[in-house]
Tab-separated table of C-alpha atoms in Angstrom:
chain	number	residue	atom	x	y	z
A	12	MET	CA	0.071	-0.024	-0.158
A	13	TYR	CA	2.789	2.435	0.872
A	14	ASP	CA	4.852	0.987	-2.554
A	15	VAL	CA	2.031	2.729	-4.075
A	16	VAL	CA	2.140	6.079	-2.614
A	17	ILE	CA	6.142	6.135	-2.898
A	18	TYR	CA	5.772	5.530	-6.581
A	19	ASN	CA	3.173	7.847	-7.361
A	20	THR	CA	5.158	10.725	-5.505
A	21	VAL	CA	8.172	9.894	-7.096
A	22	HIS	CA	6.383	9.499	-10.491
A	23	ASN	CA	4.707	13.066	-10.061
A	24	LEU	CA	8.472	14.440	-9.031
A	25	ILE	CA	9.808	12.960	-12.357
A	26	ILE	CA	6.929	14.700	-14.339
A	27	VAL	CA	7.652	17.896	-12.466
A	28	CYS	CA	10.826	17.743	-12.848
A	29	VAL	CA	10.465	17.192	-16.856
A	30	PHE	CA	8.439	20.017	-17.194
A	31	ILE	CA	10.603	22.399	-15.461
A	32	TYR	CA	13.838	21.374	-17.703
A	33	ASN	CA	11.698	21.275	-20.596
A	34	TYR	CA	10.569	24.953	-19.592
A	35	MET	CA	13.758	26.555	-18.817
A	36	TYR	CA	15.339	24.645	-22.008
A	37	THR	CA	12.816	26.842	-24.139
A	38	LEU	CA	13.068	30.140	-22.131
A	39	THR	CA	17.317	29.797	-22.572
A	40	MET	CA	16.437	29.295	-26.570
A	41	LEU	CA	14.064	32.155	-26.839
A	42	CYS	CA	16.557	34.264	-24.692
A	43	LYS	CA	19.450	33.241	-27.612
A	44	TYR	CA	17.905	34.790	-30.261
């Protein structure tokens, strides 16, 4: 039961990290021009 909660938390954290990474990457690409 707790394993599912931990898995979901980690999964959500990864999604957030990827989203932030893509957002920062897009900002840096836009700033170059």
